[in-house]
C-alpha cells in the first residue's frame, strides 16, 4: 500500500480522528475508501477478550464435570460418557484452532473480542474476504504465538533447553510487536493472507453548524482579510463548536479576535457571546473557503498563501 | 460575506452549496443507515425483495455522495459520517460470502483441486522428504534395534513385545465404542501437525522440512518392527485404511509450508509482500481442504479400523481412498481447453 498522497486534510485525519492512520482500499466501484487501521492497543485488547472466552470453554467443561455426579455415570453409561468425552475434546480443539476461524468466516468477520472493540477483518485488495484468507491468517497464530509459548512453558516446567526457550521468547516477542512497526498495524498472518484489521466507529450525522441567516441577524460580518485561516483551522473550530466547552471557546474566540483585529461593538449589550461569535466566524470562513474550493482553490492551513 | 440581500423574504434561502447538497441527499443516507442497522441486527434474511433491490442503489448513491462531498464540503462531521456509512455499507455488501452452497461448490469443484495442482514440485518434494524419513527410520532400526526405543520413547509396542501382543494391537476393538475419544484426539493432533507443517513455512520452510522427516521416521520404525516380527503385511493394511488419506493430507500440508518458504526466499518479479500474499491465499485454500481430508481420515480411523478387521478389505478401502483422492486432484476442475 503506497503511502496515501496528501489528498486533503480528511485523509490525514481519517473519520476526523487525528493520530490514526488509514488504509486506502479501492472498492470494486472505483471509489477509494479510507479505513481506519485498528491500533495495536485495540488489537491486543480484542485478543485478550478472545483468550478469556477461550479459557472459559475448558473451565465450563471442567465445572460441569465436577458438578454432575459422573463418577458412577461412566460405569453405568459407557456410550454416553464416551460421547461426553468426545464433545469435551472437540470443544478443546475448537477453542484452540477453530474459534478465530469460525467467527471470522461468519457475516460479521470478527470474533466476539473484535466485535466488542468495533474491529473487523477486511481483504486488503478490496474484494471479498475469502475463507482461505481467514484460514491462513489464523493458522499463522500457531507460529506467531502458540508454539513459542508452548516451548517456553515446557522449559519453565523443567524440560527443554533454556537457549531454545530464549530464542522462542525473542521470536514471539518480535512477531507480537510487529504490528507496531508498520503503518497499518498488520501482523504476520495479515501479510500472508492479504487481510487487514480495521476499526469502524459509529458516527452520527450531527446538525450543520453554518447558519448564515442567524449570523446575518446578529450583524457579524468579516472581510476576506479577516478570514485568515485554512481548512485545518476550520475543522478544529468545528470540533470546538461541537464540544461546546466554555473555557475552550473563550480561549479560541480571544485568539481569533486578536489575530483578525476584530473591533468589538461600542455598546457592551451588542457584544456577542463567544459561541455566537465563533459560529458566525465559522459560517463565514466556511462559506469563503467552500466558495474558493468550487473554483479549485484550496488553502490547507493558515501557513498556505491566502486566497484571493 | 454573510450578508443577506433580502431580509424580508418569507423563507430565506441563504445556504451554502454544501448545505443544499446535504439537504437533498440526507434522506437517502439516513435510510441506508437504518437498513444497515437492520442488516447488522437481523441479517439480510429479514429484508423484503424491494428492500434488497434498493440496498445496492442506496450504497452506490452514498458512495457518490462521498466523492461529491469531499470536493465541495468542508463540514467534517458530514464527511466523517459519510465515510463511516460507506465503510459500513461496503463491509456489509462485500463481506464474507454467506451462501453456503455456492461457497462449498466453488471450493470443492474449482478452488481446491486447482490450488493443489499449482503446488506442483513442492508436493513431490514433500513426498520425498516424508518417505525419505520413513526409509531412514527403517534403515536405522534395521541396523541397530536400539534406535527404535530412541525414536519411539514410551511406545507400548516395543521391540520386546511378543508377536501375539503386537497382533492384538492391530485387531478391531469390538468391545469399544465405534467413535472412541482416542480417534477424536488423534484427529486433533494430526490437524495440529498439519497446521504446524504449513505455518512453519514462514520460517523459510526449514522447519516444515524437519517436521516432514520427523513424522516419516516413526512410520519407518514401526514398519520395521512389525516386519521383523512377520506382521508387516497386517500392519500395512491396518495403517492403509486411514493412512492413505491422513499421510496424504500431512504431505500436502508440508508442501504448502514449502511453497510459502519458496515464495518468501524467491519472490520472482513481484515485491516480496505481494508474493507472500499470493502464496498465503493459495496455500490457505489448500489447507482448508487438508482439514477436510483429516476429518475423513479421522472417521475412517474411528469407525473403519475398529469395525473392519480383514486385511484385504482394509487394503481395498485404503487403496480406493487413494485412487479417489488422486483422481479427484488430477481431474476435477480442469479448465476446458478451447479449440
Coordinates of C-alpha atoms in Angstrom, one line a residue:
Chain A
X1 CA 0.0 0.0 0.0
X2 CA 1.6 3.2 -1.1
X3 CA 1.5 6.0 1.5
X4 CA -1.6 8.0 0.7
X5 CA -0.6 11.2 -1.0
X6 CA -1.8 14.2 0.9
X7 CA -5.1 14.4 -1.0
X8 CA -6.7 16.6 1.5
X9 CA -6.9 17.0 5.3
X10 CA -9.5 14.4 5.6
X11 CA -7.1 11.6 4.7
X12 CA -4.6 12.8 7.3
X13 CA -7.3 12.5 9.9
X14 CA -9.5 9.7 8.8
X15 CA -13.0 9.9 10.2
X16 CA -12.0 13.0 12.0
X17 CA -9.8 11.1 14.4
X18 CA -6.3 12.6 14.4
X19 CA -3.3 10.5 15.1
X20 CA -4.7 7.4 13.3
X21 CA -3.6 6.0 10.0
X22 CA -5.9 4.8 7.3
X23 CA -5.7 2.0 4.8
X24 CA -6.9 3.2 1.4
X25 CA -9.0 0.4 -0.2
X26 CA -10.3 0.7 -3.7
X27 CA -13.8 -0.7 -3.8
X28 CA -15.0 -2.5 -6.9
X29 CA -16.9 0.7 -7.8
X30 CA -13.6 2.5 -8.1
X31 CA -14.1 4.7 -5.0
X32 CA -11.2 4.9 -2.7
X33 CA -12.4 4.5 0.8
X34 CA -10.2 5.2 3.8
X35 CA -10.5 2.6 6.6
X36 CA -9.0 3.3 10.0
X37 CA -6.4 0.8 10.9
X38 CA -7.1 -0.9 14.2
X39 CA -4.5 0.3 16.7
X40 CA -2.1 -2.0 18.4
X41 CA -3.9 -1.5 21.7
X42 CA -7.3 -2.3 20.2
X43 CA -5.9 -5.5 18.7
X44 CA -4.3 -6.5 21.9
X45 CA -7.5 -5.8 23.8
X46 CA -9.6 -7.9 21.4
X47 CA -7.1 -10.7 21.7
X48 CA -7.3 -10.6 25.5
X49 CA -11.1 -10.8 25.4
X50 CA -11.0 -13.7 23.0
X51 CA -8.4 -15.5 25.1
X52 CA -10.6 -15.0 28.2
X53 CA -13.6 -16.5 26.3
X54 CA -11.4 -19.4 25.0
X55 CA -10.2 -20.0 28.5
X56 CA -13.7 -20.1 29.8
X57 CA -14.6 -23.0 27.5
X58 CA -12.4 -25.7 29.2
X59 CA -13.3 -24.2 32.6
X60 CA -17.0 -24.6 31.9
X61 CA -16.4 -28.1 30.8
X62 CA -14.5 -28.8 34.0
X63 CA -17.2 -27.2 36.2
X64 CA -19.9 -29.3 34.5
X65 CA -17.7 -32.4 35.1
X66 CA -17.3 -31.6 38.8
X67 CA -20.9 -30.6 39.5
X68 CA -22.5 -33.6 37.8
X69 CA -22.1 -36.8 39.7
X70 CA -20.1 -38.5 36.9
X71 CA -18.0 -41.0 38.9
X72 CA -20.6 -43.7 38.6
X73 CA -22.0 -42.3 35.4
X74 CA -19.1 -43.5 33.3
X75 CA -19.5 -47.1 34.6
X76 CA -23.3 -47.1 34.1
X77 CA -23.5 -45.5 30.7
X78 CA -20.4 -46.4 28.7
X79 CA -21.6 -45.0 25.4
X80 CA -22.9 -41.7 26.8
X81 CA -19.8 -41.0 28.8
X82 CA -17.7 -41.7 25.7
X83 CA -19.8 -39.2 23.7
X84 CA -19.3 -36.7 26.5
X85 CA -15.6 -37.2 26.3
X86 CA -15.7 -36.7 22.6
X87 CA -17.7 -33.5 23.0
X88 CA -15.3 -32.1 25.5
X89 CA -12.3 -33.0 23.4
X90 CA -13.9 -31.4 20.4
X91 CA -14.6 -28.3 22.5
X92 CA -11.0 -28.0 23.5
X93 CA -9.9 -28.5 19.9
X94 CA -12.3 -25.8 18.7
X95 CA -11.1 -23.4 21.4
X96 CA -7.5 -23.7 20.1
X97 CA -7.8 -23.9 16.3
X98 CA -11.3 -23.2 15.2
X99 CA -12.5 -20.3 17.4
X100 CA -11.0 -17.5 15.4
X101 CA -11.7 -19.1 12.0
X102 CA -15.3 -19.8 12.9
X103 CA -16.2 -16.3 13.9
X104 CA -14.1 -14.5 11.2
X105 CA -15.7 -16.6 8.4
X106 CA -19.1 -15.5 9.6
X107 CA -21.0 -12.5 8.3
X108 CA -19.6 -10.1 10.9
X109 CA -16.0 -11.1 10.0
X110 CA -15.0 -10.6 13.6
X111 CA -14.5 -12.6 16.8
X112 CA -16.5 -11.5 19.9
X113 CA -13.5 -9.7 21.2
X114 CA -13.1 -7.8 17.9
X115 CA -16.7 -7.1 17.8
X116 CA -16.6 -5.6 21.3
X117 CA -13.9 -3.1 20.1
X118 CA -15.6 -2.4 16.7
X119 CA -12.9 -4.1 14.7
X120 CA -13.3 -6.3 11.7
X121 CA -11.3 -8.1 9.1
X122 CA -11.3 -7.0 5.5
X123 CA -9.4 -8.1 2.4
X124 CA -6.7 -5.7 1.5
X125 CA -7.3 -5.7 -2.2
X126 CA -10.9 -4.5 -1.8
X127 CA -12.5 -7.8 -2.8
X128 CA -14.4 -10.3 -0.7
X129 CA -12.9 -11.7 2.4
X130 CA -12.4 -15.4 1.4
X131 CA -12.4 -18.4 3.8
X132 CA -8.9 -19.2 2.6
X133 CA -7.6 -15.8 3.8
X134 CA -9.2 -16.3 7.2
X135 CA -7.7 -19.7 7.5
X136 CA -4.3 -18.5 6.6
X137 CA -4.3 -15.5 8.9
X138 CA -5.3 -17.7 11.8
X139 CA -3.1 -20.7 11.1
X140 CA -0.2 -18.3 11.4
X141 CA -1.1 -17.8 15.0
X142 CA 0.4 -21.2 15.7
X143 CA 3.8 -19.9 14.6
X144 CA 3.4 -16.4 16.0
X145 CA 2.3 -17.3 19.4
X146 CA 1.2 -20.8 20.4
X147 CA 4.3 -22.8 19.5
X148 CA 6.8 -20.4 21.1
X149 CA 4.6 -20.2 24.2
X150 CA 4.5 -23.9 24.3
X151 CA 8.3 -24.1 24.2
X152 CA 8.6 -21.5 26.9
X153 CA 6.1 -23.3 29.2
X154 CA 7.9 -26.6 28.6
X155 CA 11.2 -25.0 29.7
X156 CA 9.7 -23.4 32.8
X157 CA 8.3 -26.8 33.7
X158 CA 11.8 -28.1 33.8
X159 CA 12.0 -29.8 30.4
X160 CA 13.7 -28.5 27.3
X161 CA 16.7 -26.2 26.6
X162 CA 16.8 -22.8 28.0
X163 CA 18.5 -21.4 24.9
X164 CA 15.8 -22.7 22.7
X165 CA 13.3 -21.1 25.1
X166 CA 15.1 -17.8 24.9
X167 CA 15.1 -17.9 21.1
X168 CA 11.3 -18.8 21.2
X169 CA 10.7 -15.8 23.5
X170 CA 12.6 -13.4 21.2
X171 CA 10.7 -14.8 18.2
X172 CA 7.3 -14.5 19.8
X173 CA 8.1 -11.0 21.1
X174 CA 9.3 -9.9 17.6
X175 CA 6.1 -11.2 16.0
X176 CA 3.8 -9.8 18.6
X177 CA 5.4 -6.4 18.3
X178 CA 5.4 -6.5 14.5
X179 CA 2.1 -4.5 14.3
X180 CA 3.9 -1.6 16.0
X181 CA 6.4 -1.3 13.2
X182 CA 4.1 -0.9 10.2
X183 CA 1.6 1.8 9.5
X184 CA -1.3 -0.5 9.1
X185 CA -0.6 -2.4 12.3
X186 CA -0.8 -5.7 10.5
X187 CA 0.7 -8.9 11.9
X188 CA 2.5 -11.6 10.0
X189 CA -0.7 -13.5 9.4
X190 CA -2.3 -10.4 7.9
X191 CA 0.5 -10.0 5.4
X192 CA 0.4 -13.6 4.4
X193 CA -3.3 -13.7 3.9
X194 CA -3.7 -10.2 2.4
X195 CA -6.0 -9.1 5.1
X196 CA -6.1 -6.0 7.4
X197 CA -8.0 -5.4 10.7
X198 CA -9.9 -2.1 10.6
X199 CA -11.8 -0.1 13.1
X200 CA -15.3 1.1 12.2
X201 CA -16.5 3.7 14.6
X202 CA -20.1 4.6 15.0
X203 CA -20.7 8.1 13.6
X204 CA -23.9 10.1 13.6
X205 CA -24.9 12.9 11.3
X206 CA -25.0 16.0 13.5
X207 CA -26.6 19.3 12.7
X208 CA -24.9 21.7 10.3
X209 CA -23.1 24.4 12.2
X210 CA -23.2 27.0 9.5
X211 CA -26.3 29.1 9.9
X212 CA -25.8 32.1 7.7
X213 CA -29.3 33.5 8.3
X214 CA -28.9 33.6 12.0
X215 CA -25.5 35.1 11.7
X216 CA -26.8 37.8 9.4
X217 CA -29.3 38.8 12.1
X218 CA -26.5 39.2 14.6
X219 CA -24.9 41.6 12.2
X220 CA -21.5 40.0 12.4
X221 CA -19.6 40.3 9.1
X222 CA -16.0 39.6 8.2
X223 CA -13.8 40.9 5.4
X224 CA -11.8 38.4 3.3
X225 CA -8.7 39.7 5.0
X226 CA -10.1 38.7 8.3
X227 CA -10.8 35.2 7.1
X228 CA -7.2 34.4 7.5
X229 CA -7.3 30.7 8.2
X230 CA -7.3 27.5 6.2
X231 CA -9.2 24.2 6.2
X232 CA -7.3 22.7 9.1
X233 CA -8.2 25.6 11.4
X234 CA -11.8 25.4 10.2
X235 CA -12.1 21.8 11.3
X236 CA -10.5 22.5 14.6
X237 CA -13.0 25.3 15.1
X238 CA -15.8 22.9 14.1
X239 CA -14.7 20.5 16.8
X240 CA -14.5 23.3 19.4
X241 CA -18.1 24.3 18.5
X242 CA -19.4 20.8 18.7
X243 CA -17.8 20.1 22.0
X244 CA -19.1 23.4 23.5
X245 CA -16.7 23.8 26.4
X246 CA -17.0 27.4 27.6
X247 CA -13.3 27.8 28.6
X248 CA -12.1 26.5 25.3
X249 CA -14.5 28.6 23.3
X250 CA -13.4 31.7 25.2
X251 CA -9.7 31.0 24.6
X252 CA -10.3 30.3 20.9
X253 CA -12.5 33.4 20.4
X254 CA -9.9 35.6 22.1
X255 CA -7.2 34.2 19.9
X256 CA -9.2 34.8 16.7
X257 CA -10.2 38.3 17.7
X258 CA -6.6 39.2 18.3
X259 CA -5.4 37.7 15.0
X260 CA -8.0 39.4 12.8
X261 CA -8.1 42.7 14.7
X262 CA -11.7 42.5 15.4
X263 CA -13.4 45.7 16.5
X264 CA -15.7 45.0 19.4
X265 CA -19.0 46.8 19.3
X266 CA -19.1 50.0 21.3
X267 CA -22.2 49.1 23.2
X268 CA -21.5 46.3 25.5
X269 CA -25.0 45.0 25.2
X270 CA -24.3 44.2 21.5
X271 CA -21.3 42.2 22.4
X272 CA -21.9 38.7 21.0
X273 CA -21.3 35.7 23.2
X274 CA -18.2 33.6 22.5
X275 CA -20.2 30.9 20.9
X276 CA -22.2 33.2 18.7
X277 CA -19.0 34.9 17.6
X278 CA -17.3 31.6 16.8
X279 CA -20.3 30.3 15.0
X280 CA -20.6 33.4 12.9
X281 CA -16.9 33.2 12.1
X282 CA -17.1 29.5 11.3
X283 CA -20.0 30.2 8.9
X284 CA -18.2 33.0 7.2
X285 CA -14.9 31.1 6.9
X286 CA -16.6 28.0 5.6
X287 CA -18.6 29.9 3.0
X288 CA -15.4 31.7 1.9
X289 CA -13.3 28.5 1.7
X290 CA -16.0 26.4 0.1
X291 CA -16.6 29.1 -2.5
X292 CA -13.0 29.1 -3.4
X293 CA -12.9 25.3 -3.3
X294 CA -15.5 25.2 -6.1
X295 CA -13.1 27.2 -8.2
X296 CA -10.4 24.7 -7.4
X297 CA -8.5 26.9 -5.0
X298 CA -7.7 25.5 -1.6
X299 CA -6.0 26.7 1.5
X300 CA -4.8 23.7 3.6
X301 CA -4.0 25.7 6.7
X302 CA -3.0 29.2 7.8
X303 CA 0.6 28.8 6.6
X304 CA -0.6 28.5 3.0
X305 CA -0.8 31.5 0.8
X306 CA -4.0 33.5 1.3
X307 CA -6.8 33.0 -1.2
X308 CA -7.7 35.9 -3.4
Chain B
X1 CA -19.6 37.6 3.4
X2 CA -22.7 36.7 5.2
X3 CA -24.9 39.5 4.0
X4 CA -28.5 38.8 3.4
X5 CA -29.7 40.9 0.5
X6 CA -33.3 40.1 1.0
X7 CA -34.2 40.2 4.7
X8 CA -37.9 40.2 4.2
X9 CA -38.3 37.1 2.2
X10 CA -40.7 34.7 3.9
X11 CA -38.3 31.7 3.8
X12 CA -34.8 33.0 3.2
X13 CA -32.7 30.6 1.2
X14 CA -29.3 31.8 2.2
X15 CA -27.5 28.5 2.1
X16 CA -24.1 27.2 1.2
X17 CA -23.9 24.8 -1.8
X18 CA -22.7 22.1 0.6
X19 CA -25.8 22.7 2.7
X20 CA -28.1 22.3 -0.2
X21 CA -26.3 19.2 -1.2
X22 CA -26.7 17.8 2.2
X23 CA -30.4 18.7 2.4
X24 CA -31.1 17.0 -0.9
X25 CA -29.3 13.7 -0.1
X26 CA -29.5 13.2 3.6
X27 CA -32.8 11.3 3.4
X28 CA -31.1 8.5 1.4
X29 CA -28.2 8.4 3.8
X30 CA -30.5 8.0 6.8
X31 CA -32.4 5.3 5.0
X32 CA -29.2 3.4 4.2
X33 CA -28.1 3.8 7.8
X34 CA -31.4 2.3 9.0
X35 CA -31.1 -0.6 6.5
X36 CA -27.5 -1.3 7.7
X37 CA -28.6 -1.3 11.3
X38 CA -31.3 -3.8 10.4
X39 CA -28.9 -5.9 8.4
X40 CA -26.4 -5.9 11.3
X41 CA -29.1 -6.8 13.8
X42 CA -31.4 -9.3 11.9
X43 CA -29.3 -10.3 8.9
X44 CA -30.3 -9.9 5.3
X45 CA -32.9 -12.6 5.5
X46 CA -35.3 -10.1 7.2
X47 CA -35.3 -7.9 4.1
X48 CA -38.2 -7.8 1.6
X49 CA -37.4 -8.1 -2.1
X50 CA -37.8 -4.3 -2.7
X51 CA -35.5 -3.5 0.2
X52 CA -32.9 -5.9 -1.1
X53 CA -33.1 -4.4 -4.6
X54 CA -32.8 -1.0 -3.1
X55 CA -29.8 -1.7 -1.0
X56 CA -27.1 -1.6 -3.7
X57 CA -28.8 1.6 -5.1
X58 CA -28.5 3.3 -1.8
X59 CA -25.0 2.1 -1.4
X60 CA -23.9 3.5 -4.7
X61 CA -25.7 6.8 -4.1
X62 CA -23.9 7.1 -0.7
X63 CA -20.6 6.4 -2.5
X64 CA -21.2 9.1 -5.0
X65 CA -22.3 11.4 -2.2
X66 CA -19.0 10.8 -0.5
X67 CA -17.0 11.6 -3.6
X68 CA -19.0 14.7 -4.1
X69 CA -18.9 15.8 -0.5
X70 CA -15.1 15.5 -0.5
X71 CA -14.9 18.0 -3.3
X72 CA -17.4 20.6 -2.2
X73 CA -17.9 20.4 1.6
X74 CA -15.7 21.3 4.5
X75 CA -18.1 20.1 7.1
X76 CA -16.0 17.5 8.8
X77 CA -18.9 15.9 10.6
X78 CA -20.7 15.3 7.4
X79 CA -17.6 13.8 5.7
X80 CA -16.8 11.6 8.7
X81 CA -20.4 10.4 8.7
X82 CA -20.4 9.6 5.0
X83 CA -17.0 7.8 5.3
X84 CA -18.3 5.6 8.1
X85 CA -21.6 5.0 6.4
X86 CA -19.8 3.9 3.2
X87 CA -17.3 1.8 5.1
X88 CA -20.1 0.0 6.9
X89 CA -22.1 -0.5 3.7
X90 CA -19.0 -1.7 1.9
X91 CA -18.2 -4.4 4.5
X92 CA -21.8 -5.5 4.5
X93 CA -22.0 -5.8 0.8
X94 CA -18.5 -7.2 0.2
X95 CA -18.2 -9.1 3.5
X96 CA -17.7 -12.9 3.6
X97 CA -20.0 -14.7 1.2
X98 CA -22.9 -16.1 3.1
X99 CA -24.5 -18.5 0.7
X100 CA -23.1 -21.8 1.9
X101 CA -24.0 -23.9 -1.1
X102 CA -22.1 -21.6 -3.5
X103 CA -19.1 -21.4 -1.3
X104 CA -18.9 -25.2 -1.0
X105 CA -19.4 -25.8 -4.7
X106 CA -16.9 -23.2 -5.7
X107 CA -14.4 -24.6 -3.2
X108 CA -14.6 -28.3 -3.9
X109 CA -15.2 -28.2 -7.7
X110 CA -12.7 -25.4 -8.6
X111 CA -10.6 -23.7 -5.9
X112 CA -9.2 -26.7 -4.0
X113 CA -8.1 -29.1 -6.8
X114 CA -6.8 -26.1 -8.9
X115 CA -4.7 -24.8 -6.0
X116 CA -3.5 -28.3 -5.3
X117 CA -2.3 -28.7 -8.9
X118 CA -0.4 -25.4 -8.8
X119 CA 1.7 -26.6 -5.9
X120 CA 3.4 -29.0 -8.3
X121 CA 7.0 -29.7 -7.4
X122 CA 6.6 -28.8 -3.8
X123 CA 4.2 -31.8 -3.5
X124 CA 6.9 -34.1 -4.9
X125 CA 9.5 -32.6 -2.6
X126 CA 7.3 -33.1 0.4
X127 CA 6.5 -36.7 -0.6
X128 CA 10.2 -37.4 -1.0
X129 CA 11.0 -35.9 2.4
X130 CA 8.3 -37.7 4.2
X131 CA 9.1 -41.1 2.8
X132 CA 12.8 -40.4 2.9
X133 CA 12.2 -40.0 6.7
X134 CA 10.4 -43.3 6.7
X135 CA 13.2 -45.1 4.8
X136 CA 15.7 -43.6 7.2
X137 CA 13.7 -44.8 10.2
X138 CA 13.6 -48.3 8.8
X139 CA 17.2 -48.5 7.9
X140 CA 18.5 -47.1 11.2
X141 CA 16.3 -49.6 13.1
X142 CA 17.3 -52.5 10.9
X143 CA 20.9 -51.7 11.6
X144 CA 20.6 -51.3 15.3
X145 CA 17.2 -52.1 17.1
X146 CA 18.0 -49.7 20.0
X147 CA 17.2 -46.9 17.6
X148 CA 13.6 -48.0 17.9
X149 CA 13.4 -47.1 21.6
X150 CA 15.1 -43.8 20.7
X151 CA 12.5 -42.9 18.1
X152 CA 9.5 -44.1 20.0
X153 CA 10.1 -43.5 23.7
X154 CA 7.2 -44.6 25.8
X155 CA 5.5 -46.5 23.0
X156 CA 3.8 -49.7 24.3
X157 CA 4.6 -51.5 21.1
X158 CA 8.3 -52.0 21.8
X159 CA 11.0 -54.3 20.5
X160 CA 10.3 -56.7 23.4
X161 CA 6.6 -57.2 22.6
X162 CA 5.6 -60.6 21.5
X163 CA 4.1 -61.3 18.2
X164 CA 0.7 -62.0 19.9
X165 CA 0.8 -58.7 21.7
X166 CA 1.6 -56.9 18.5
X167 CA -1.1 -58.7 16.6
X168 CA -3.6 -57.7 19.2
X169 CA -3.0 -54.0 18.7
X170 CA -3.9 -54.4 15.1
X171 CA -7.2 -56.1 15.7
X172 CA -10.6 -54.4 15.8
X173 CA -11.7 -53.1 19.1
X174 CA -15.0 -54.9 19.1
X175 CA -16.0 -54.2 22.7
X176 CA -15.1 -50.5 22.5
X177 CA -17.4 -47.9 21.0
X178 CA -17.2 -47.1 17.3
X179 CA -16.2 -43.5 17.7
X180 CA -13.7 -43.5 20.5
X181 CA -12.4 -40.4 22.2
X182 CA -9.0 -41.5 21.1
X183 CA -9.9 -41.1 17.5
X184 CA -11.0 -37.5 18.1
X185 CA -7.8 -36.9 20.0
X186 CA -5.8 -38.3 17.1
X187 CA -7.7 -36.2 14.6
X188 CA -7.0 -33.1 16.6
X189 CA -3.4 -34.0 16.9
X190 CA -3.0 -34.6 13.2
X191 CA -4.7 -31.4 12.4
X192 CA -2.2 -29.6 14.7
X193 CA 0.7 -31.3 12.9
X194 CA -0.7 -30.3 9.6
X195 CA -1.2 -26.7 10.6
X196 CA 2.3 -26.6 12.0
X197 CA 3.8 -28.0 8.9
X198 CA 2.0 -25.3 6.9
X199 CA 2.6 -22.4 9.2
X200 CA 6.3 -23.1 9.7
X201 CA 6.7 -22.3 6.1
X202 CA 7.0 -18.7 7.1
X203 CA 10.4 -19.5 8.7
X204 CA 11.7 -20.1 5.2
X205 CA 10.2 -23.5 5.1
X206 CA 13.1 -25.2 7.0
X207 CA 11.0 -26.3 10.0
X208 CA 8.5 -27.8 7.5
X209 CA 11.3 -29.9 6.1
X210 CA 12.3 -31.1 9.6
X211 CA 8.7 -31.8 10.5
X212 CA 8.1 -33.9 7.4
X213 CA 11.2 -36.0 8.1
X214 CA 10.4 -36.3 11.8
X215 CA 6.9 -37.6 11.0
X216 CA 8.2 -40.0 8.5
X217 CA 10.8 -41.7 10.8
X218 CA 8.3 -43.3 13.3
X219 CA 6.4 -44.7 10.4
X220 CA 9.5 -46.4 9.1
X221 CA 10.5 -47.5 12.5
X222 CA 7.1 -49.1 13.2
X223 CA 7.0 -50.7 9.8
X224 CA 10.4 -52.3 10.6
X225 CA 9.2 -53.5 14.0
X226 CA 6.2 -55.3 12.6
X227 CA 8.0 -56.6 9.6
X228 CA 10.7 -58.1 11.8
X229 CA 8.0 -60.0 13.7
X230 CA 6.5 -61.2 10.5
X231 CA 3.4 -58.9 10.7
X232 CA 4.5 -56.4 8.0
X233 CA 1.5 -57.0 5.7
X234 CA -1.1 -56.8 8.5
X235 CA 0.5 -53.6 9.8
X236 CA 0.5 -52.1 6.4
X237 CA -3.2 -53.0 6.0
X238 CA -4.0 -51.6 9.4
X239 CA -2.3 -48.4 8.5
X240 CA -3.5 -48.0 5.0
X241 CA -7.2 -47.9 5.8
X242 CA -6.9 -44.4 7.1
X243 CA -3.2 -43.7 6.4
X244 CA -3.5 -43.2 2.7
X245 CA -5.8 -40.2 3.4
X246 CA -4.1 -39.0 6.5
X247 CA -0.5 -39.2 5.3
X248 CA -1.5 -37.7 2.0
X249 CA -3.0 -34.7 3.9
X250 CA 0.1 -34.2 6.0
X251 CA 2.2 -34.3 2.9
X252 CA 0.0 -31.7 1.2
X253 CA 0.3 -29.5 4.4
X254 CA 4.1 -29.9 4.2
X255 CA 4.0 -29.0 0.6
X256 CA 2.1 -25.8 1.5
X257 CA 4.7 -24.9 4.0
X258 CA 7.5 -25.5 1.4
X259 CA 5.6 -23.3 -1.1
X260 CA 5.4 -20.4 1.3
X261 CA 9.1 -20.8 2.1
X262 CA 10.0 -20.8 -1.6
X263 CA 7.9 -17.8 -2.4
X264 CA 9.5 -16.0 0.6
X265 CA 13.0 -16.8 -0.5
X266 CA 12.5 -16.4 -4.3
X267 CA 9.7 -13.9 -4.8
X268 CA 10.4 -13.6 -8.5
X269 CA 9.3 -10.5 -10.3
X270 CA 6.8 -9.5 -7.5
X271 CA 7.6 -7.5 -4.4
X272 CA 8.1 -9.9 -1.5
X273 CA 4.9 -8.7 0.2
X274 CA 2.7 -9.4 -2.8
X275 CA 4.4 -12.8 -3.4
X276 CA 3.7 -13.8 0.2
X277 CA 0.1 -12.7 -0.1
X278 CA -0.4 -14.8 -3.2
X279 CA 1.3 -17.8 -1.6
X280 CA -0.9 -17.3 1.5
X281 CA -4.1 -17.3 -0.5
X282 CA -3.1 -20.3 -2.5
X283 CA -2.0 -22.4 0.4
X284 CA -4.8 -21.3 2.7
X285 CA -7.2 -22.7 0.2
X286 CA -5.4 -26.0 0.0
X287 CA -5.2 -26.1 3.8
X288 CA -8.9 -25.9 4.3
X289 CA -9.2 -28.9 2.1
X290 CA -6.5 -30.6 4.2
X291 CA -8.6 -30.1 7.3
X292 CA -11.5 -31.8 5.4
X293 CA -9.2 -34.7 4.5
X294 CA -8.1 -35.1 8.0
X295 CA -11.7 -35.3 9.1
X296 CA -12.3 -38.1 6.6
X297 CA -9.2 -39.8 7.9
X298 CA -10.4 -39.4 11.5
X299 CA -13.8 -41.1 10.6
X300 CA -12.0 -43.9 8.7
X301 CA -9.8 -44.4 11.7
X302 CA -12.6 -44.2 14.3
X303 CA -15.2 -46.3 12.5
X304 CA -13.5 -48.3 9.8
X305 CA -10.4 -49.5 11.6
X306 CA -12.3 -50.7 14.6
X307 CA -15.1 -52.5 12.7
X308 CA -13.2 -53.9 9.7
X309 CA -10.5 -56.4 10.7
X310 CA -9.8 -58.3 7.4
X311 CA -6.5 -57.2 6.0
X312 CA -7.6 -57.3 2.4
X313 CA -10.7 -55.2 3.0
X314 CA -8.5 -52.7 4.8
X315 CA -6.2 -52.6 1.9
X316 CA -9.0 -52.3 -0.5
X317 CA -10.5 -49.3 1.3
X318 CA -7.2 -47.6 1.7
X319 CA -6.4 -48.2 -2.0
X320 CA -9.8 -47.0 -3.0
X321 CA -9.4 -43.8 -1.0
X322 CA -6.0 -43.1 -2.5
X323 CA -7.3 -43.6 -6.0
X324 CA -10.3 -41.4 -5.2
X325 CA -8.1 -38.6 -3.9
X326 CA -5.6 -38.8 -6.8
X327 CA -8.3 -38.8 -9.5
X328 CA -10.1 -36.0 -7.7
X329 CA -7.0 -33.9 -7.6
X330 CA -5.9 -34.5 -11.1
X331 CA -9.2 -34.4 -13.0
X332 CA -11.7 -32.3 -11.1
X333 CA -12.0 -28.6 -12.0
X334 CA -9.8 -28.6 -15.1
X335 CA -10.5 -25.6 -17.3
X336 CA -11.9 -26.6 -20.6
X337 CA -9.5 -26.2 -23.5
X338 CA -11.0 -24.3 -26.4
X339 CA -10.4 -25.2 -30.0

